[in-house]
PDB file of C-alpha atoms in Angstrom:
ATOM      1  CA  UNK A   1       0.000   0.000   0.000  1.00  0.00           C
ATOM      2  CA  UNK A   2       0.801   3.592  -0.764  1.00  0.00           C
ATOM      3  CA  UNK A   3       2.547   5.362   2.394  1.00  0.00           C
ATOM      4  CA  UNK A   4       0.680   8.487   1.640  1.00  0.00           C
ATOM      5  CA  UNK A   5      -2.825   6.392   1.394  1.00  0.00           C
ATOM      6  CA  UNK A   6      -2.106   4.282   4.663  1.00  0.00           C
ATOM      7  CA  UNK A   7      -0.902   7.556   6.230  1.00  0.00           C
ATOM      8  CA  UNK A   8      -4.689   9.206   5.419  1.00  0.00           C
ATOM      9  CA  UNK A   9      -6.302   5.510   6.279  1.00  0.00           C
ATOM     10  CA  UNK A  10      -4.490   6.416  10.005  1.00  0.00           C
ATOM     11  CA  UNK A  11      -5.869   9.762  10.101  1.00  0.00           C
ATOM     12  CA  UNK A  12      -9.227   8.695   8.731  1.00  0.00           C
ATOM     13  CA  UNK A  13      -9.334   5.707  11.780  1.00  0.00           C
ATOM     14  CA  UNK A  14      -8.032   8.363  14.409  1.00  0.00           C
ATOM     15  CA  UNK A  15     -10.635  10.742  13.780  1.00  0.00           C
ATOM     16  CA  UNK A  16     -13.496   8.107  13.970  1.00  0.00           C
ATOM     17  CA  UNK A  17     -11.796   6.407  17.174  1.00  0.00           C
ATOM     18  CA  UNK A  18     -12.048  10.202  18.527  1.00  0.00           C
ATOM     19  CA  UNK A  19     -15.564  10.529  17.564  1.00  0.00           C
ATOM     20  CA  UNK A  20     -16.793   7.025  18.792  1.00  0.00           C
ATOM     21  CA  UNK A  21     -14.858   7.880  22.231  1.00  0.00           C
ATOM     22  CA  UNK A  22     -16.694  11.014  22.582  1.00  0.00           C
ATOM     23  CA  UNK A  23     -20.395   9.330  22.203  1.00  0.00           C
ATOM     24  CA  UNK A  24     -18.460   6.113  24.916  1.00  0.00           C
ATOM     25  CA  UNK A  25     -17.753   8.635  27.483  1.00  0.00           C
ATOM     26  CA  UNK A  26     -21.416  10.336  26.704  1.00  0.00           C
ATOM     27  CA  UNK A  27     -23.006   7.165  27.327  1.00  0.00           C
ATOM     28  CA  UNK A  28     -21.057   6.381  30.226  1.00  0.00           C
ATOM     29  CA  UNK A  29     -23.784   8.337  32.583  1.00  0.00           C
ATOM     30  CA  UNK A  30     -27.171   6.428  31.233  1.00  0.00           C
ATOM     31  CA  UNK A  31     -24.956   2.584  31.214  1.00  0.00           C
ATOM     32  CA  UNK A  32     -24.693   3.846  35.080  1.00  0.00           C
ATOM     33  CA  UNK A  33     -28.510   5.345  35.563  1.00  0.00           C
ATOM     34  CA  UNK A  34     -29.693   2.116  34.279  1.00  0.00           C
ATOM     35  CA  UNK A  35     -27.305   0.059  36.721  1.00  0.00           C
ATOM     36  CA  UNK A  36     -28.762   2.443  39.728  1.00  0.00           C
ATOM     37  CA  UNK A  37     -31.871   1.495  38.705  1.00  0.00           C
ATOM     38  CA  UNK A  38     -31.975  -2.178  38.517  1.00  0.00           C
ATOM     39  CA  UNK A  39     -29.898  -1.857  41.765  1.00  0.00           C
ATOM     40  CA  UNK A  40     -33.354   0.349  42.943  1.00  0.00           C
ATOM     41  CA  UNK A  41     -31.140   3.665  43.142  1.00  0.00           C
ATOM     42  CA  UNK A  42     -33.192   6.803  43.590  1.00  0.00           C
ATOM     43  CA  UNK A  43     -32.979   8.487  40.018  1.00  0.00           C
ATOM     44  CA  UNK A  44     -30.314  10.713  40.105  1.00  0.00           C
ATOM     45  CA  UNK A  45     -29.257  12.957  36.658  1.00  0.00           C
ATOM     46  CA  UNK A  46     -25.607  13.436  36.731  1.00  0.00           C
ATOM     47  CA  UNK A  47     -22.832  14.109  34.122  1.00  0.00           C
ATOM     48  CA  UNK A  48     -19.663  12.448  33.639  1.00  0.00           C
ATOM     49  CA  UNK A  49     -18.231  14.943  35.395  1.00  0.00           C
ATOM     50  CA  UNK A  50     -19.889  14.390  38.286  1.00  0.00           C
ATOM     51  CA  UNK A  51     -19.255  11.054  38.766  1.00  0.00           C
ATOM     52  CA  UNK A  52     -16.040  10.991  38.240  1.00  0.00           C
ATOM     53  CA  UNK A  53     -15.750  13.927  41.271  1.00  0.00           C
ATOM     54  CA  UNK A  54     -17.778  10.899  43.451  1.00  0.00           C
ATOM     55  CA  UNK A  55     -15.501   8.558  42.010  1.00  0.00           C
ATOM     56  CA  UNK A  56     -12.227  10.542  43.127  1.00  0.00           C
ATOM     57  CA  UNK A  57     -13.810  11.148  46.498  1.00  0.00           C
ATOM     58  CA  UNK A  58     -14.480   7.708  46.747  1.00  0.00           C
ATOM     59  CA  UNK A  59     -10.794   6.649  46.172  1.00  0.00           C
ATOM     60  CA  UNK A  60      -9.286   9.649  48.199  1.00  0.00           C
ATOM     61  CA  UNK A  61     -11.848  10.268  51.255  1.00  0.00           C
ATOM     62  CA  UNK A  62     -11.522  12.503  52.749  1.00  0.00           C
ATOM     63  CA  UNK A  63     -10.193  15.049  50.484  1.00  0.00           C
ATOM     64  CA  UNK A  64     -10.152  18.993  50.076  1.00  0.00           C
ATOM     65  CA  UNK A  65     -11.374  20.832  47.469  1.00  0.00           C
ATOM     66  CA  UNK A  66      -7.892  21.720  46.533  1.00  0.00           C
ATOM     67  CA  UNK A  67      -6.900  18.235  45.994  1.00  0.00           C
ATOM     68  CA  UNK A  68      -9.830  16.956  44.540  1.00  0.00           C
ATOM     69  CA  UNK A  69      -9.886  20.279  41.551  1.00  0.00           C
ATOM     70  CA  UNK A  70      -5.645  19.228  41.104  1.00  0.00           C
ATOM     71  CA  UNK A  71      -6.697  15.291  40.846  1.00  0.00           C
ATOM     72  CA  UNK A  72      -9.638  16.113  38.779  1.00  0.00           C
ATOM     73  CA  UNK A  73      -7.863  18.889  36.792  1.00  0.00           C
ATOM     74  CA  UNK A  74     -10.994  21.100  37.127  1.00  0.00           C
ATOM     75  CA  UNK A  75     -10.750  24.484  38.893  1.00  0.00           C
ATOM     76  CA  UNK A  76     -11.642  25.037  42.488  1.00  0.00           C
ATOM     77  CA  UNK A  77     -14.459  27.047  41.427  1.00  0.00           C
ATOM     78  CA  UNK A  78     -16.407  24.479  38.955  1.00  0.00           C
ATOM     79  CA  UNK A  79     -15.117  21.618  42.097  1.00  0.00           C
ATOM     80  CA  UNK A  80     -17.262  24.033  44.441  1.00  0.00           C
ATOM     81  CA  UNK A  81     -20.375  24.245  41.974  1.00  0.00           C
ATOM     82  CA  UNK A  82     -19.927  19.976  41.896  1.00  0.00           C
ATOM     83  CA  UNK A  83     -19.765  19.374  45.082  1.00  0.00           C
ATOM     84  CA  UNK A  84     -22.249  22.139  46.314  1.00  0.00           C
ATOM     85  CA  UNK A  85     -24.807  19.914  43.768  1.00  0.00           C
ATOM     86  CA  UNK A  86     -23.590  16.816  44.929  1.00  0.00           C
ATOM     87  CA  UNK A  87     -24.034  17.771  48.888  1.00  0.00           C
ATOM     88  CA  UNK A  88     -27.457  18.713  48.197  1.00  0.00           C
ATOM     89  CA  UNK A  89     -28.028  15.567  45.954  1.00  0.00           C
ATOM     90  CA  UNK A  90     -27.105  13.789  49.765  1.00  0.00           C
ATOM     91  CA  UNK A  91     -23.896  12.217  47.813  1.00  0.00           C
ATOM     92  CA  UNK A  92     -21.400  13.525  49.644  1.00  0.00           C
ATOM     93  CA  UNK A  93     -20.883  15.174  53.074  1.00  0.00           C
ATOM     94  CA  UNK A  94     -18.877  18.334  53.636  1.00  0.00           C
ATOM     95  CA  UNK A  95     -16.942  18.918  57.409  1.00  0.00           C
ATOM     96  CA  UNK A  96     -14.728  21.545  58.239  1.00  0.00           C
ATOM     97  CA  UNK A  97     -11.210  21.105  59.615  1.00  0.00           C
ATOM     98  CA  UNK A  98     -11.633  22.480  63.397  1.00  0.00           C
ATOM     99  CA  UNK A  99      -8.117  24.168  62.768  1.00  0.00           C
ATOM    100  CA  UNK A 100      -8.992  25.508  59.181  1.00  0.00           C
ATOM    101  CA  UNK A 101     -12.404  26.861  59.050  1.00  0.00           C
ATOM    102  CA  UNK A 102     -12.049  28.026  54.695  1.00  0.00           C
ATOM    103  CA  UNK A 103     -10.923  24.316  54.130  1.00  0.00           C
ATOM    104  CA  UNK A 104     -13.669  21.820  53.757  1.00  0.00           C
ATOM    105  CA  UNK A 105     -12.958  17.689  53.150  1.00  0.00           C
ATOM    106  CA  UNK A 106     -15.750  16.210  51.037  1.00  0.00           C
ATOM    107  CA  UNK A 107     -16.421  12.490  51.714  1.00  0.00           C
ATOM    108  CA  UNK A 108     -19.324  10.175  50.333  1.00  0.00           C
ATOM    109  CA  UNK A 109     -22.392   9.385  52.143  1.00  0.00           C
ATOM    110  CA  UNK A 110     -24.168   6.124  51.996  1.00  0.00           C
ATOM    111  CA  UNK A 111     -25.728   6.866  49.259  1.00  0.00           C
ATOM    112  CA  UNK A 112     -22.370   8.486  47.481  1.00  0.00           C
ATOM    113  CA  UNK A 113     -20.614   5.127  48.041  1.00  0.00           C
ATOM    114  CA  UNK A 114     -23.616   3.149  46.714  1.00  0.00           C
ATOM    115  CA  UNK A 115     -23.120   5.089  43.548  1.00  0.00           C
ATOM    116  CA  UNK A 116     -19.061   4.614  43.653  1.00  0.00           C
ATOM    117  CA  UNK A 117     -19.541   0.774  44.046  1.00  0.00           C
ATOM    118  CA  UNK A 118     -21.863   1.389  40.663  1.00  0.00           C
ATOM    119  CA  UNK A 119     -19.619   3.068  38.874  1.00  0.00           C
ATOM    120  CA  UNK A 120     -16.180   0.962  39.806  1.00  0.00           C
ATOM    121  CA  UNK A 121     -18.760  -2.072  38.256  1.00  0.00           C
ATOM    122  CA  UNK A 122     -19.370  -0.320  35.711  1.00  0.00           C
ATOM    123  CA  UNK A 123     -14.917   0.065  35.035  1.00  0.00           C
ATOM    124  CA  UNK A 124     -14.603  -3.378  36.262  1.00  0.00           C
ATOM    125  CA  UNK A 125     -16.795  -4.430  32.962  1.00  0.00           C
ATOM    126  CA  UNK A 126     -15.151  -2.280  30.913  1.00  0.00           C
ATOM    127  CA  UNK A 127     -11.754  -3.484  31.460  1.00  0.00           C
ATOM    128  CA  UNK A 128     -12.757  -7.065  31.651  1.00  0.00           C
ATOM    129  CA  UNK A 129     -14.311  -6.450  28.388  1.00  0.00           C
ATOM    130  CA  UNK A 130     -10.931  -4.332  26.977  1.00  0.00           C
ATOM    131  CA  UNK A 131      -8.444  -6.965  28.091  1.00  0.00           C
ATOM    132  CA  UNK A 132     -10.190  -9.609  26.625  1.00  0.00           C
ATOM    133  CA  UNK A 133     -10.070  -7.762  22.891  1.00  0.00           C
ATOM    134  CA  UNK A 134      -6.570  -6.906  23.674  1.00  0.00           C
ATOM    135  CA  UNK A 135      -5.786 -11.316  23.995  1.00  0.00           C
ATOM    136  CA  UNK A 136      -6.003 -11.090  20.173  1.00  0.00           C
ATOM    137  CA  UNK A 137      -2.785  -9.577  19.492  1.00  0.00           C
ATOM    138  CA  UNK A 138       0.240 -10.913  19.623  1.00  0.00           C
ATOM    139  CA  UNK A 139       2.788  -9.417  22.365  1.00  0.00           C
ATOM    140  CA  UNK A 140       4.672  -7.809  19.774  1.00  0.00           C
ATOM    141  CA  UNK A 141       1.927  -5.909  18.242  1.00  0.00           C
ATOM    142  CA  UNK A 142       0.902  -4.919  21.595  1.00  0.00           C
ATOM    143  CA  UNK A 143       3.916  -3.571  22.773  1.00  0.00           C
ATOM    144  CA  UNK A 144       3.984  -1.601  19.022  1.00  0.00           C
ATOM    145  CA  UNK A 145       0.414  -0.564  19.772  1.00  0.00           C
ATOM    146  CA  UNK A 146       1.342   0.549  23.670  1.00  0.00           C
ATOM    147  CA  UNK A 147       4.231   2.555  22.275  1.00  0.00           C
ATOM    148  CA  UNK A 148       2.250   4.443  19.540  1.00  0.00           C
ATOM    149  CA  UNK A 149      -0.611   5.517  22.173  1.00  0.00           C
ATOM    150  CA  UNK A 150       1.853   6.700  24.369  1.00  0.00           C
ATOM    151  CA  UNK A 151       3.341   8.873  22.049  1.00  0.00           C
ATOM    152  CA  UNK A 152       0.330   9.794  20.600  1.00  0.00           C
ATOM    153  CA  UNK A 153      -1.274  10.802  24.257  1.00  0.00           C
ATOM    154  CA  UNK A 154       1.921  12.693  24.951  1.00  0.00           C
ATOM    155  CA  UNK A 155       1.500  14.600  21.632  1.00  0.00           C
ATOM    156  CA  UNK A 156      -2.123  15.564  22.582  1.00  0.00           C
ATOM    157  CA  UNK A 157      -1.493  16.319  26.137  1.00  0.00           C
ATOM    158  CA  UNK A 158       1.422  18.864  24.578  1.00  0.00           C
ATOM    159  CA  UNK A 159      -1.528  20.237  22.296  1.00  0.00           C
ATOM    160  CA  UNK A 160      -3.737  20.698  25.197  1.00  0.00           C
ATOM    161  CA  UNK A 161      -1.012  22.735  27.229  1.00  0.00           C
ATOM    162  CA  UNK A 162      -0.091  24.596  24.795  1.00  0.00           C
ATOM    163  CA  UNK A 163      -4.116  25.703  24.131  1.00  0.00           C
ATOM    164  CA  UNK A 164      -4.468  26.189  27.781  1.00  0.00           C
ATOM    165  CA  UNK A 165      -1.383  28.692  27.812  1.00  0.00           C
ATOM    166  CA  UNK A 166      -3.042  30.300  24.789  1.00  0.00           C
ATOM    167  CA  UNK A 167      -6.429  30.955  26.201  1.00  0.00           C
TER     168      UNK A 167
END
């Protein structure tokens, strides 16, 4: 094959795999609204973002707001709209530091760890179903594979940076 025609075949496959991953992570919310519900979880209309800020909680509890905008690489002002909507949602709890009475630590709630348990399922399938694709190749086309997505994440996390300085 033509370099310059398997070069636009790669672009062409990149650009769908971009689009398809988009429309995974939008889906990622209703996969876990219909696992709440067969589970008989009180409806509950989050985004992505959202649950992942449960799901960080959930791994770091307790954590600051600080910490939890640096882990989730959101600012401390969109972390304190979250978490102000997931405190009233009764998802997570908020205490002050007797010591520090600006800093709050967010942990989850009964509820809030209910949904983190649904969620980490949810990643548990995911991978389960991931690893068992990734049995097909051979060990040399996976470590190939590994080496071209890590260049290729470093390249976009470059682009990103370099946006974020620009805006």
């Amino acid at each position: 094959m033509h370099r310059q025609t398997l070069l636009r075949q790669f672009y062409d496959q990149y650009l769908h795999l971009v689009h398809i991953t988009e429309r995974t992570i939008e889906l990622e919310p209703l996969k876990l609204k219909q696992l709440a519900e067969a589970a008989s979880f009180p409806s509950l209309s989050l985004n992505i973002t959202a649950i992942h800020v449960v799901d960080c909680i959930g791994r770091f509890e307790p954590v600051n707001g600080t910490a939890l905008a640096a882990l989730m690489r959101l600012s401390k002002a969109a972390i304190t709209k979250i978490c102000t909507r997931l405190t009233n949602d009764g998802l997570i709890a908020r205490s002050q530091l007797p010591q520090n009475k600006k800093e709050y630590l967010f942990s989850l709630t009964d509820q809030g760890k209910a949904l983190y348990e649904l969620h980490e399922q949810l990643h548990q399938q995911a991978e389960k179903e991931f690893m068992q694709y990734l049995e097909e190749w051979s060990s040399e086309d996976l470590t190939t594979i590994l080496r071209f997505v890590q260049h290729l994440g470093n390249v976009l996390e470059q682009r990103i940076h370099e946006g974020e300085g620009e805006a």
